[in-house]
mmCIF file of C-alpha atoms in Angstrom:
data_model
loop_
_atom_site.group_PDB
_atom_site.id
_atom_site.type_symbol
_atom_site.label_atom_id
_atom_site.label_comp_id
_atom_site.label_asym_id
_atom_site.label_seq_id
_atom_site.Cartn_x
_atom_site.Cartn_y
_atom_site.Cartn_z
ATOM 1 C CA MET A 9 210.877 -58.893 29.919
ATOM 2 C CA GLN A 10 207.669 -57.471 31.260
ATOM 3 C CA GLN A 11 204.681 -57.858 28.929
ATOM 4 C CA HIS A 12 201.472 -55.908 29.354
ATOM 5 C CA THR A 13 198.950 -56.797 26.582
ATOM 6 C CA PRO A 14 195.502 -55.349 27.015
ATOM 7 C CA LEU A 15 193.156 -57.193 24.730
ATOM 8 C CA GLU A 16 190.600 -54.308 24.234
ATOM 9 C CA PRO A 17 192.100 -50.810 24.518
ATOM 10 C CA SER A 18 189.816 -47.909 23.537
ATOM 11 C CA PRO A 19 191.842 -44.854 22.237
ATOM 12 C CA ALA A 20 190.268 -41.685 23.145
ATOM 13 C CA THR A 21 188.433 -39.685 20.484
ATOM 14 C CA SER A 22 188.357 -35.949 20.018
ATOM 15 C CA GLN A 23 186.811 -33.611 17.461
ATOM 16 C CA GLY A 24 188.078 -30.316 16.335
ATOM 17 C CA ARG A 25 185.399 -27.538 16.439
ATOM 18 C CA SER A 26 185.378 -23.671 16.588
ATOM 19 C CA ARG A 27 183.795 -21.649 19.379
ATOM 20 C CA GLY A 28 180.258 -20.378 18.783
ATOM 21 C CA SER A 29 176.803 -21.044 20.066
ATOM 22 C CA GLY A 30 173.235 -22.273 19.327
ATOM 23 C CA ALA A 31 170.356 -24.192 20.760
ATOM 24 C CA PHE A 32 170.281 -27.939 21.136
ATOM 25 C CA THR A 33 167.208 -30.237 21.180
ATOM 26 C CA PRO A 34 167.748 -33.800 22.606
ATOM 27 C CA GLU A 35 167.469 -36.545 19.984
ATOM 28 C CA SER A 36 165.440 -39.667 20.605
ATOM 29 C CA ASP A 37 167.670 -41.740 18.373
ATOM 30 C CA PRO A 38 170.026 -44.172 20.186
ATOM 31 C CA VAL A 39 173.463 -42.861 21.355
ATOM 32 C CA SER A 40 176.390 -43.923 19.497
ATOM 33 C CA MET A 41 178.623 -45.671 22.010
ATOM 34 C CA SER A 42 181.809 -45.727 19.762
ATOM 35 C CA GLY A 43 184.957 -45.003 21.795
ATOM 36 C CA VAL A 44 183.272 -46.443 24.891
ATOM 37 C CA PRO A 45 185.134 -49.461 26.494
ATOM 38 C CA GLY A 46 183.176 -52.630 25.800
ATOM 39 C CA ALA A 47 180.945 -51.079 23.115
ATOM 40 C CA PRO A 48 180.627 -52.939 19.929
ATOM 41 C CA LEU A 49 182.390 -51.642 16.844
ATOM 42 C CA GLU A 50 180.298 -49.740 14.401
ATOM 43 C CA ASN A 51 182.416 -49.989 11.143
ATOM 44 C CA ARG A 52 185.594 -51.531 9.704
ATOM 45 C CA ARG A 53 187.622 -48.484 10.226
ATOM 46 C CA GLN A 54 187.230 -48.757 13.951
ATOM 47 C CA LEU A 55 188.099 -52.436 13.921
ATOM 48 C CA LEU A 56 191.375 -51.633 11.747
ATOM 49 C CA VAL A 57 192.242 -48.930 14.347
ATOM 50 C CA LYS A 58 191.825 -51.485 17.184
ATOM 51 C CA LEU A 59 193.942 -54.011 15.438
ATOM 52 C CA CYS A 60 196.645 -51.540 14.655
ATOM 53 C CA TRP A 61 196.630 -50.678 18.344
ATOM 54 C CA MET A 62 196.936 -54.288 19.270
ATOM 55 C CA ALA A 63 199.789 -54.694 16.838
ATOM 56 C CA LEU A 64 201.782 -52.339 18.902
ATOM 57 C CA TRP A 65 201.874 -54.877 21.773
ATOM 58 C CA MET A 66 203.223 -57.602 19.365
ATOM 59 C CA VAL A 67 206.687 -55.959 19.949
ATOM 60 C CA TYR A 68 206.977 -58.229 22.958
ATOM 61 C CA LEU A 69 207.174 -61.247 20.606
ATOM 62 C CA LEU A 70 210.594 -59.962 19.501
ATOM 63 C CA TYR A 71 212.182 -62.607 21.590
ATOM 64 C CA PRO A 72 210.798 -65.701 19.671
ATOM 65 C CA VAL A 73 211.712 -63.742 16.343
ATOM 66 C CA GLN A 74 215.297 -63.207 17.407
ATOM 67 C CA ASP A 75 215.555 -66.830 18.485
ATOM 68 C CA LEU A 76 214.497 -67.921 14.965
ATOM 69 C CA ALA A 77 216.852 -65.368 13.250
ATOM 70 C CA ARG A 78 219.989 -66.497 15.181
ATOM 71 C CA GLY A 79 220.622 -69.336 12.655
ATOM 72 C CA HIS A 80 220.618 -72.171 15.325
ATOM 73 C CA TYR A 81 217.843 -74.036 13.582
ATOM 74 C CA SER A 82 217.422 -75.678 10.125
ATOM 75 C CA THR A 83 215.343 -74.099 7.490
ATOM 76 C CA THR A 84 212.491 -76.415 8.140
ATOM 77 C CA ALA A 85 212.567 -75.551 11.829
ATOM 78 C CA VAL A 86 212.656 -71.844 11.028
ATOM 79 C CA VAL A 87 209.716 -72.238 8.674
ATOM 80 C CA VAL A 88 207.720 -74.285 11.284
ATOM 81 C CA GLY A 89 208.583 -71.819 14.052
ATOM 82 C CA SER A 90 207.476 -68.897 11.860
ATOM 83 C CA LEU A 91 204.281 -70.481 10.897
ATOM 84 C CA ALA A 92 203.527 -71.281 14.636
ATOM 85 C CA LEU A 93 204.282 -67.691 15.740
ATOM 86 C CA ALA A 94 202.056 -66.387 12.758
ATOM 87 C CA ALA A 95 199.321 -68.723 13.953
ATOM 88 C CA PHE A 96 199.564 -67.521 17.428
ATOM 89 C CA VAL A 97 199.544 -63.857 16.541
ATOM 90 C CA GLY A 98 196.624 -64.471 14.061
ATOM 91 C CA CYS A 99 194.632 -66.151 16.772
ATOM 92 C CA TYR A 100 195.198 -63.450 19.171
ATOM 93 C CA LEU A 101 194.233 -60.663 16.764
ATOM 94 C CA GLY A 102 191.335 -62.727 15.482
ATOM 95 C CA LEU A 103 190.061 -63.221 18.922
ATOM 96 C CA VAL A 104 190.058 -59.448 19.325
ATOM 97 C CA ALA A 105 188.323 -58.846 15.922
ATOM 98 C CA PHE A 106 185.587 -61.481 16.515
ATOM 99 C CA ARG A 107 184.894 -60.385 20.041
ATOM 100 C CA SER A 108 184.679 -56.776 18.919
ATOM 101 C CA TRP A 109 182.109 -57.537 16.219
ATOM 102 C CA HIS A 110 180.126 -60.164 18.174
ATOM 103 C CA GLY A 111 180.213 -58.615 21.614
ATOM 104 C CA THR A 112 181.517 -59.889 24.888
ATOM 105 C CA TRP A 113 181.010 -63.498 24.184
ATOM 106 C CA TRP A 114 181.562 -65.552 21.010
ATOM 107 C CA ARG A 115 181.217 -69.327 20.651
ATOM 108 C CA GLY A 116 184.506 -69.528 18.614
ATOM 109 C CA SER A 117 186.488 -68.012 21.551
ATOM 110 C CA TYR A 118 187.243 -71.236 23.226
ATOM 111 C CA PRO A 119 188.706 -73.067 20.168
ATOM 112 C CA VAL A 120 190.928 -70.086 19.521
ATOM 113 C CA LEU A 121 192.151 -70.135 23.188
ATOM 114 C CA ALA A 122 192.731 -73.871 22.826
ATOM 115 C CA VAL A 123 195.012 -73.332 19.783
ATOM 116 C CA MET A 124 196.879 -70.433 21.508
ATOM 117 C CA LEU A 125 197.465 -72.622 24.608
ATOM 118 C CA ALA A 126 198.535 -75.606 22.533
ATOM 119 C CA LEU A 127 201.191 -73.297 20.710
ATOM 120 C CA ALA A 128 202.332 -71.772 23.971
ATOM 121 C CA ILE A 129 203.060 -75.230 25.457
ATOM 122 C CA ALA A 130 204.514 -76.847 22.214
ATOM 123 C CA THR A 131 206.813 -74.093 21.059
ATOM 124 C CA PRO A 132 209.071 -73.846 24.265
ATOM 125 C CA PHE A 133 209.702 -77.699 24.101
ATOM 126 C CA GLY A 134 210.754 -77.344 20.481
ATOM 127 C CA TYR A 135 212.629 -74.114 20.487
ATOM 128 C CA GLY A 136 213.487 -73.192 24.103
ATOM 129 C CA GLU A 137 212.856 -70.622 26.840
ATOM 130 C CA ALA A 138 212.615 -67.561 24.453
ATOM 131 C CA TRP A 139 209.058 -68.679 23.620
ATOM 132 C CA LEU A 140 207.776 -68.798 27.112
ATOM 133 C CA GLY A 141 206.382 -65.219 26.680
ATOM 134 C CA LEU A 142 203.544 -66.583 24.816
ATOM 135 C CA PHE A 143 201.907 -67.660 28.233
ATOM 136 C CA THR A 144 201.496 -63.991 28.889
ATOM 137 C CA TYR A 145 199.309 -63.492 25.944
ATOM 138 C CA VAL A 146 197.316 -66.586 26.760
ATOM 139 C CA SER A 147 196.775 -65.122 30.332
ATOM 140 C CA VAL A 148 195.413 -61.911 28.786
ATOM 141 C CA ALA A 149 193.073 -63.862 26.460
ATOM 142 C CA LEU A 150 191.792 -66.073 29.390
ATOM 143 C CA GLY A 151 191.119 -62.994 31.493
ATOM 144 C CA ALA A 152 189.124 -61.560 28.631
ATOM 145 C CA VAL A 153 187.203 -64.524 27.336
ATOM 146 C CA LEU A 154 186.424 -66.610 30.408
ATOM 147 C CA PRO A 155 183.262 -65.717 32.543
ATOM 148 C CA PRO A 156 184.280 -63.498 35.400
ATOM 149 C CA ARG A 157 183.705 -66.146 38.122
ATOM 150 C CA TYR A 158 186.233 -68.526 36.243
ATOM 151 C CA SER A 159 188.653 -66.020 34.604
ATOM 152 C CA LEU A 160 190.974 -65.527 37.696
ATOM 153 C CA TRP A 161 191.095 -69.446 38.296
ATOM 154 C CA GLY A 162 192.037 -69.714 34.513
ATOM 155 C CA VAL A 163 194.718 -67.206 34.733
ATOM 156 C CA GLY A 164 196.121 -68.906 37.787
ATOM 157 C CA ALA A 165 195.946 -72.332 36.078
ATOM 158 C CA ASN A 166 197.775 -70.839 33.132
ATOM 159 C CA THR A 167 200.494 -69.452 35.444
ATOM 160 C CA VAL A 168 200.933 -72.775 37.079
ATOM 161 C CA LEU A 169 201.209 -74.447 33.613
ATOM 162 C CA PHE A 170 203.803 -71.730 32.713
ATOM 163 C CA VAL A 171 205.922 -72.656 35.657
ATOM 164 C CA ALA A 172 205.729 -76.342 34.847
ATOM 165 C CA VAL A 173 206.710 -75.832 31.233
ATOM 166 C CA ALA A 174 209.518 -73.490 32.238
ATOM 167 C CA LEU A 175 210.966 -75.990 34.682
ATOM 168 C CA ALA A 176 210.588 -78.764 32.001
ATOM 169 C CA VAL A 177 212.601 -76.875 29.516
ATOM 170 C CA HIS A 178 215.126 -75.958 32.176
ATOM 171 C CA ALA A 179 214.655 -72.299 31.778
ATOM 172 C CA GLN A 180 216.986 -69.932 33.554
ATOM 173 C CA GLY A 181 215.932 -68.439 36.813
ATOM 174 C CA ASP A 182 215.989 -64.873 35.610
ATOM 175 C CA THR A 183 213.627 -65.807 32.759
ATOM 176 C CA LEU A 184 211.296 -67.673 35.031
ATOM 177 C CA GLY A 185 211.323 -64.794 37.639
ATOM 178 C CA GLY A 186 210.795 -62.095 34.862
ATOM 179 C CA LEU A 187 207.863 -63.753 33.366
ATOM 180 C CA LEU A 188 206.085 -65.183 36.377
ATOM 181 C CA LEU A 189 204.570 -62.014 37.668
ATOM 182 C CA PRO A 190 203.672 -60.640 34.131
ATOM 183 C CA THR A 191 202.014 -63.819 33.161
ATOM 184 C CA PHE A 192 199.743 -63.714 36.274
ATOM 185 C CA LEU A 193 199.167 -59.975 36.685
ATOM 186 C CA SER A 194 198.404 -59.282 33.082
ATOM 187 C CA GLY A 195 195.594 -61.851 33.120
ATOM 188 C CA ALA A 196 194.472 -60.686 36.534
ATOM 189 C CA ALA A 197 194.364 -57.044 35.293
ATOM 190 C CA MET A 198 192.300 -58.101 32.157
ATOM 191 C CA THR A 199 189.917 -59.816 34.496
ATOM 192 C CA GLY A 200 189.398 -56.535 36.308
ATOM 193 C CA VAL A 201 189.101 -54.707 33.051
ATOM 194 C CA GLN A 202 186.348 -57.091 31.895
ATOM 195 C CA ARG A 203 184.469 -56.779 35.153
ATOM 196 C CA LEU A 204 184.729 -52.935 34.808
ATOM 197 C CA ILE A 205 183.395 -53.117 31.174
ATOM 198 C CA THR A 206 180.553 -55.372 32.377
ATOM 199 C CA THR A 207 179.690 -52.837 35.079
ATOM 200 C CA MET A 208 179.753 -49.906 32.520
ATOM 201 C CA ARG A 209 177.594 -51.874 30.216
ATOM 202 C CA GLU A 210 175.128 -52.562 32.973
ATOM 203 C CA LEU A 211 175.063 -48.915 33.879
ATOM 204 C CA ARG A 212 174.381 -47.756 30.344
ATOM 205 C CA GLU A 213 171.675 -50.318 30.144
ATOM 206 C CA ALA A 214 170.129 -49.125 33.457
ATOM 207 C CA ARG A 215 170.425 -45.436 32.318
ATOM 208 C CA LEU A 216 168.564 -46.313 29.064
ATOM 209 C CA VAL A 217 165.966 -48.184 31.105
ATOM 210 C CA ALA A 218 165.584 -45.146 33.411
ATOM 211 C CA ALA A 219 165.238 -42.865 30.447
ATOM 212 C CA HIS A 220 162.496 -45.027 28.820
ATOM 213 C CA LEU A 221 160.588 -45.293 32.164
ATOM 214 C CA ALA A 222 160.873 -41.507 32.686
ATOM 215 C CA ALA A 223 159.443 -40.874 29.125
ATOM 216 C CA SER A 224 156.694 -43.418 29.801
ATOM 217 C CA GLU A 225 155.850 -41.738 33.096
ATOM 218 C CA GLU A 226 155.715 -38.331 31.282
ATOM 219 C CA ARG A 227 153.431 -39.768 28.739
ATOM 220 C CA LEU A 228 151.156 -41.098 31.353
ATOM 221 C CA ARG A 229 151.135 -37.864 33.144
ATOM 222 C CA LEU A 230 150.366 -35.921 30.076
ATOM 223 C CA ALA A 231 147.548 -38.398 29.268
ATOM 224 C CA ARG A 232 145.978 -38.077 32.738
ATOM 225 C CA ASP A 233 146.313 -34.337 32.589
ATOM 226 C CA MET A 234 144.755 -34.162 29.134
ATOM 227 C CA HIS A 235 141.968 -36.467 30.199
ATOM 228 C CA ASP A 236 141.194 -34.248 33.290
ATOM 229 C CA LEU A 237 141.285 -31.188 31.286
ATOM 230 C CA LEU A 238 139.294 -32.185 28.267
ATOM 231 C CA GLY A 239 137.132 -35.059 29.442
ATOM 232 C CA HIS A 240 134.650 -32.798 31.296
ATOM 233 C CA SER A 241 134.770 -30.015 28.771
ATOM 234 C CA LEU A 242 134.190 -32.246 25.704
ATOM 235 C CA SER A 243 131.309 -34.015 27.596
ATOM 236 C CA LEU A 244 129.777 -30.595 28.328
ATOM 237 C CA ILE A 245 130.257 -29.423 24.776
ATOM 238 C CA THR A 246 128.625 -32.556 23.452
ATOM 239 C CA LEU A 247 125.588 -32.212 25.837
ATOM 240 C CA LYS A 248 125.107 -28.548 24.904
ATOM 241 C CA SER A 249 125.335 -29.329 21.211
ATOM 242 C CA GLU A 250 122.598 -31.865 21.461
ATOM 243 C CA LEU A 251 120.392 -29.358 23.440
ATOM 244 C CA ALA A 252 121.111 -26.650 20.963
ATOM 245 C CA ARG A 253 120.064 -28.932 18.132
ATOM 246 C CA ARG A 254 116.934 -29.792 20.037
ATOM 247 C CA PHE A 255 116.061 -26.132 20.551
ATOM 248 C CA MET A 256 116.530 -25.357 16.861
ATOM 249 C CA ASP A 257 114.403 -28.272 15.953
ATOM 250 C CA ALA A 258 111.704 -26.924 18.229
ATOM 251 C CA GLY A 259 112.056 -23.405 16.661
ATOM 252 C CA LYS A 260 113.496 -21.910 19.888
ATOM 253 C CA GLN A 261 116.285 -19.887 18.331
ATOM 254 C CA GLU A 262 116.989 -17.743 21.295
ATOM 255 C CA GLN A 263 117.556 -20.658 23.666
ATOM 256 C CA ALA A 264 119.686 -22.439 20.919
ATOM 257 C CA ARG A 265 121.821 -19.242 20.505
ATOM 258 C CA ASP A 266 122.498 -19.177 24.227
ATOM 259 C CA GLN A 267 123.612 -22.787 24.108
ATOM 260 C CA VAL A 268 125.991 -22.033 21.226
ATOM 261 C CA THR A 269 127.460 -19.062 23.206
ATOM 262 C CA GLU A 270 128.066 -21.373 26.066
ATOM 263 C CA ILE A 271 129.710 -23.977 23.903
ATOM 264 C CA GLU A 272 132.088 -21.314 22.602
ATOM 265 C CA GLN A 273 133.009 -20.207 26.142
ATOM 266 C CA VAL A 274 133.700 -23.808 27.176
ATOM 267 C CA ALA A 275 135.887 -24.381 24.125
ATOM 268 C CA ARG A 276 137.945 -21.196 24.618
ATOM 269 C CA GLN A 277 138.488 -22.116 28.341
ATOM 270 C CA SER A 278 139.578 -25.785 27.395
ATOM 271 C CA LEU A 279 141.973 -24.362 24.867
ATOM 272 C CA ALA A 280 143.433 -22.083 27.439
ATOM 273 C CA ASP A 281 143.813 -24.905 29.855
ATOM 274 C CA VAL A 282 145.519 -27.162 27.351
ATOM 275 C CA ARG A 283 147.945 -24.345 26.418
ATOM 276 C CA ALA A 284 148.827 -23.648 30.120
ATOM 277 C CA ALA A 285 149.375 -27.437 30.586
ATOM 278 C CA ILE A 286 151.670 -27.774 27.580
ATOM 279 C CA SER A 287 153.585 -24.736 28.401
ATOM 280 C CA GLY A 288 154.393 -26.395 31.795
ATOM 281 C CA TYR A 289 155.621 -29.367 30.010
ATOM 282 C CA ARG A 290 158.021 -27.324 27.832
ATOM 283 C CA LYS A 291 159.750 -25.669 30.775
ATOM 284 C CA PRO A 292 163.271 -27.169 31.083
ATOM 285 C CA THR A 293 164.458 -28.690 34.401
ATOM 286 C CA LEU A 294 168.033 -29.414 35.515
ATOM 287 C CA SER A 295 167.269 -33.237 35.815
ATOM 288 C CA VAL A 296 165.953 -33.373 32.200
ATOM 289 C CA GLU A 297 168.781 -31.132 30.757
ATOM 290 C CA LEU A 298 171.373 -33.116 32.601
ATOM 291 C CA ALA A 299 170.237 -36.397 31.054
ATOM 292 C CA ALA A 300 170.140 -34.642 27.675
ATOM 293 C CA ALA A 301 173.531 -33.246 28.019
ATOM 294 C CA ARG A 302 174.946 -36.645 28.867
ATOM 295 C CA THR A 303 173.438 -38.098 25.811
ATOM 296 C CA ALA A 304 174.514 -35.223 23.503
ATOM 297 C CA LEU A 305 178.118 -35.194 24.760
ATOM 298 C CA ALA A 306 178.475 -38.953 24.350
ATOM 299 C CA THR A 307 177.774 -38.648 20.716
ATOM 300 C CA THR A 308 180.818 -36.501 20.209
ATOM 301 C CA GLY A 309 183.084 -38.555 22.487
ATOM 302 C CA VAL A 310 183.096 -36.081 25.470
ATOM 303 C CA THR A 311 182.662 -37.524 28.883
ATOM 304 C CA LEU A 312 180.247 -35.634 31.252
ATOM 305 C CA GLU A 313 181.519 -35.372 34.924
ATOM 306 C CA ALA A 314 178.782 -34.217 37.419
ATOM 307 C CA PRO A 315 178.538 -34.709 41.194
ATOM 308 C CA SER A 316 175.741 -36.767 42.484
ATOM 309 C CA THR A 317 174.514 -33.809 44.478
ATOM 310 C CA LEU A 318 173.878 -31.696 41.427
ATOM 311 C CA LEU A 319 170.124 -32.425 41.355
ATOM 312 C CA GLU A 320 169.570 -31.859 45.149
ATOM 313 C CA ALA A 321 167.179 -29.087 45.902
ATOM 314 C CA GLN A 322 168.785 -25.662 46.588
ATOM 315 C CA SER A 323 167.142 -23.683 49.324
ATOM 316 C CA GLY A 324 165.763 -20.386 48.074
ATOM 317 C CA LEU A 325 165.917 -21.333 44.390
ATOM 318 C CA GLY A 326 162.609 -20.317 42.772
ATOM 319 C CA GLY A 327 160.898 -21.714 39.678
ATOM 320 C CA PRO A 328 162.096 -19.013 37.309
ATOM 321 C CA GLU A 329 165.601 -19.089 38.558
ATOM 322 C CA SER A 330 165.742 -22.923 38.372
ATOM 323 C CA GLU A 331 164.344 -22.684 34.755
ATOM 324 C CA ALA A 332 166.953 -20.200 33.857
ATOM 325 C CA LEU A 333 169.869 -22.476 35.126
ATOM 326 C CA ALA A 334 168.364 -25.455 33.025
ATOM 327 C CA TRP A 335 168.436 -23.158 29.985
ATOM 328 C CA ALA A 336 171.961 -22.280 30.829
ATOM 329 C CA LEU A 337 172.966 -25.926 31.156
ATOM 330 C CA ARG A 338 171.364 -26.646 27.786
ATOM 331 C CA GLU A 339 173.084 -23.765 26.009
ATOM 332 C CA ALA A 340 176.440 -24.487 27.659
ATOM 333 C CA VAL A 341 176.428 -28.034 26.513
ATOM 334 C CA THR A 342 175.388 -27.084 23.057
ATOM 335 C CA ASN A 343 178.512 -24.799 23.124
ATOM 336 C CA VAL A 344 180.636 -27.766 23.976
ATOM 337 C CA VAL A 345 179.066 -30.082 21.451
ATOM 338 C CA ARG A 346 179.388 -27.798 18.563
ATOM 339 C CA HIS A 347 182.400 -25.675 19.218
ATOM 340 C CA ALA A 348 184.714 -26.999 21.977
ATOM 341 C CA ALA A 349 187.646 -27.869 19.774
ATOM 342 C CA GLY A 350 189.563 -30.895 21.092
ATOM 343 C CA ALA A 351 187.426 -31.356 24.129
ATOM 344 C CA THR A 352 187.320 -34.868 25.802
ATOM 345 C CA GLN A 353 185.731 -34.040 29.074
ATOM 346 C CA CYS A 354 183.003 -31.624 30.401
ATOM 347 C CA THR A 355 182.415 -30.981 33.954
ATOM 348 C CA VAL A 356 179.232 -29.606 35.552
ATOM 349 C CA ALA A 357 179.020 -28.245 38.950
ATOM 350 C CA LEU A 358 176.295 -26.345 40.983
ATOM 351 C CA ASP A 359 177.358 -24.329 43.992
ATOM 352 C CA GLN A 360 176.423 -21.115 46.009
ATOM 353 C CA THR A 361 178.238 -17.819 46.437
ATOM 354 C CA TRP A 362 177.662 -14.464 48.010
ATOM 355 C CA ASP A 363 178.117 -11.025 46.629
ATOM 356 C CA ALA A 364 179.561 -8.132 48.635
ATOM 357 C CA ASP A 365 176.184 -6.696 49.334
ATOM 358 C CA GLY A 366 175.114 -10.008 50.952
ATOM 359 C CA ALA A 367 172.982 -11.388 48.019
ATOM 360 C CA ARG A 368 173.285 -15.206 47.703
ATOM 361 C CA TYR A 369 173.619 -16.758 44.283
ATOM 362 C CA ALA A 370 173.303 -20.240 42.882
ATOM 363 C CA VAL A 371 176.200 -20.819 40.425
ATOM 364 C CA LEU A 372 175.966 -23.423 37.656
ATOM 365 C CA GLU A 373 179.521 -23.817 36.060
ATOM 366 C CA VAL A 374 180.042 -25.805 32.953
ATOM 367 C CA ALA A 375 183.635 -26.260 31.629
ATOM 368 C CA ASP A 376 185.356 -28.257 28.987
ATOM 369 C CA ASP A 377 189.018 -29.208 28.537
ATOM 370 C CA GLY A 378 189.140 -28.073 24.762
ATOM 371 C CA ARG A 379 191.379 -25.551 23.053
ATOM 372 C CA GLY A 380 189.512 -22.408 24.564
ATOM 373 C CA PRO A 381 187.296 -19.875 22.922
ATOM 374 C CA GLY A 382 189.936 -18.394 20.618
ATOM 375 C CA ARG A 383 189.396 -14.921 19.174
ATOM 376 C CA SER A 384 185.814 -15.367 18.027
ATOM 377 C CA ALA A 385 183.199 -13.214 19.379
ATOM 378 C CA PRO A 386 180.417 -14.637 21.593
ATOM 379 C CA GLY A 387 177.431 -16.082 19.521
ATOM 380 C CA ASN A 388 173.777 -15.439 19.546
ATOM 381 C CA GLY A 389 173.191 -18.271 21.964
ATOM 382 C CA LEU A 390 175.355 -16.921 24.747
ATOM 383 C CA THR A 391 174.036 -13.492 24.229
ATOM 384 C CA GLY A 392 170.461 -14.747 24.470
ATOM 385 C CA LEU A 393 171.377 -16.709 27.591
ATOM 386 C CA ASP A 394 172.777 -13.571 29.176
ATOM 387 C CA GLU A 395 169.416 -11.748 28.507
ATOM 388 C CA ARG A 396 167.501 -14.744 29.863
ATOM 389 C CA LEU A 397 169.516 -14.673 33.137
ATOM 390 C CA ALA A 398 169.122 -10.856 33.427
ATOM 391 C CA LEU A 399 165.363 -11.348 33.468
ATOM 392 C CA VAL A 400 165.640 -13.110 36.795
ATOM 393 C CA GLY A 401 168.295 -10.852 38.205
ATOM 394 C CA GLY A 402 171.276 -13.211 37.262
ATOM 395 C CA ARG A 403 174.163 -12.778 34.972
ATOM 396 C CA LEU A 404 176.504 -14.867 32.830
ATOM 397 C CA GLU A 405 180.270 -15.045 33.272
ATOM 398 C CA ARG A 406 182.536 -16.733 30.687
ATOM 399 C CA GLY A 407 186.369 -17.341 30.379
ATOM 400 C CA PRO A 408 189.092 -19.933 30.454
ATOM 401 C CA GLY A 409 188.463 -23.235 32.092
ATOM 402 C CA PRO A 410 190.246 -24.541 35.170
ATOM 403 C CA HIS A 411 194.053 -24.149 35.071
ATOM 404 C CA GLY A 412 193.637 -21.933 31.973
ATOM 405 C CA LYS A 413 192.575 -24.718 29.746
ATOM 406 C CA GLY A 414 189.371 -24.921 27.886
ATOM 407 C CA PHE A 415 186.311 -22.706 28.193
ATOM 408 C CA ALA A 416 183.977 -22.197 31.175
ATOM 409 C CA ILE A 417 180.577 -20.684 31.442
ATOM 410 C CA ARG A 418 179.193 -19.607 34.943
ATOM 411 C CA ALA A 419 175.485 -18.873 35.227
ATOM 412 C CA LEU A 420 174.548 -17.011 38.373
ATOM 413 C CA VAL A 421 170.883 -16.658 39.600
ATOM 414 C CA PRO A 422 169.710 -15.065 42.968
ATOM 415 C CA LEU A 423 168.479 -17.164 45.709
ATOM 416 C CA GLY A 424 165.647 -16.007 47.937
ATOM 417 C CA VAL A 425 167.916 -15.544 51.054
ATOM 418 C CA ARG A 426 169.947 -12.549 51.948
ATOM 419 C CA VAL A 427 172.670 -12.256 54.675
ATOM 420 C CA ARG A 428 174.309 -9.445 56.402
ATOM 421 C CA PRO A 429 177.346 -8.316 54.430
#
C-alpha cells in the first residue's frame, strides 16, 4: 500500500514546430516561467492541469472508499465518512491551488494542515485501519508547507503520530509496516523537492540580478565611451563656433571661414568615432548570446544544457572567428525556438577538432531533441550563417542530433594554430 503523492508536479511542456530559420533578437521583457518547478501559475488553465494531475494520486484513497462501500456501517456513518473524506481531499487540493496562486507560502496553509491532521487522526478511530493512509498525504503536505528547517521534524512527528494511532486502533502488522516507510519517505522526499525548488528560485533570481547588473555595466561603459568621444569634440566645436562668430562680427570673413571648415572636420571625425564605437557594441559575443539563448528557450519550455567551461577562452580563437561562433549560436537557437517540433531540451557544446591537413578548428555544436528537420529545405538563416562562416574560413554542418534524434548544427571556425598532420 505504498503511496507517493507529490504535492506540486510540473508536467513537461512541448510545442510543435516546423523546421526553418530566421534571426532572433533578445527581448527585454520578463521571461515566462510557466512549466518551471516552483514558478507561480499564470492562468486558470495551468491550475486546472495541476489539479487534474493531483487528482490522479487520489487513487490511493481507494481503501477508505472501499471501506465505506462494504456495507459495514449505517447510512449516517457512511454519509459522515464520505463528508470527512471529501473534506480531506478538498483541503489537499485546495492547499495545492492556493499555494500555486500565492507562491511558496500562504498564511492559510496552517489551518488547512490542522484540518487535514485532525481528520487523519479522527477517522481511523471511527472507521478503522483502512483510513490510516491519510497520514501519508499529511506528511506530503507538511513537507511542502513547513519551513525547510522544520519540515523534516514535522514529517517525523507525523510519522510518530501515525504509529501511535495505528497501535491505538489495533492495526494489523502488515498495514503498519506497509504504511510506515511511505508516510515518512513521502514527506521527506517532498522536503527535498521544496529545497530544490527554493534553490532553483534563488538561482533564477541571481541570474536576473546578474543580467540587470551586466546591462547596467554596459550602459555605464557606453556612457563613459560617449563622454570620452564627444566631450572634447563638442567643447572644441563650441569654442570654434564662438570664435567664428567673433570673426564674422569683426568682418574677418576668411578667418571665420577657416574656423567653420575646422568645425566641419571635427564634427565628421566625431561622427566616425561614434559609429566605430557603436559598431563595437553591436558585435555579438558568446557570453551575451548564451544568456539570450537561455532566455529565449525558456519562453518555449525548452531547457538549455551548456557546460560551465563553454565561455572559457579558446587558444588561437581570433575576434572574427569568435564573432562568427556567436552568430552561429544565435541562429541555431533561433532555429530551435521557431522550428524544433517537440523539443524539450537543447544542448550547446564548444570543442576543438583537427582536419586531416593539420588545421585546428573550434567546433560549436547546438542540438535539440525534437522531431528532426523533416523534408524541408534549409532556410535563409542557415544559408546566411554558412556564408558568414565561410568568410572566416569556417564551415557549417547540419544533420540528425545525438542517437539520430532531433537536429544538430555544427559551426567550425579555424584556430590560429596548425599541427603536423
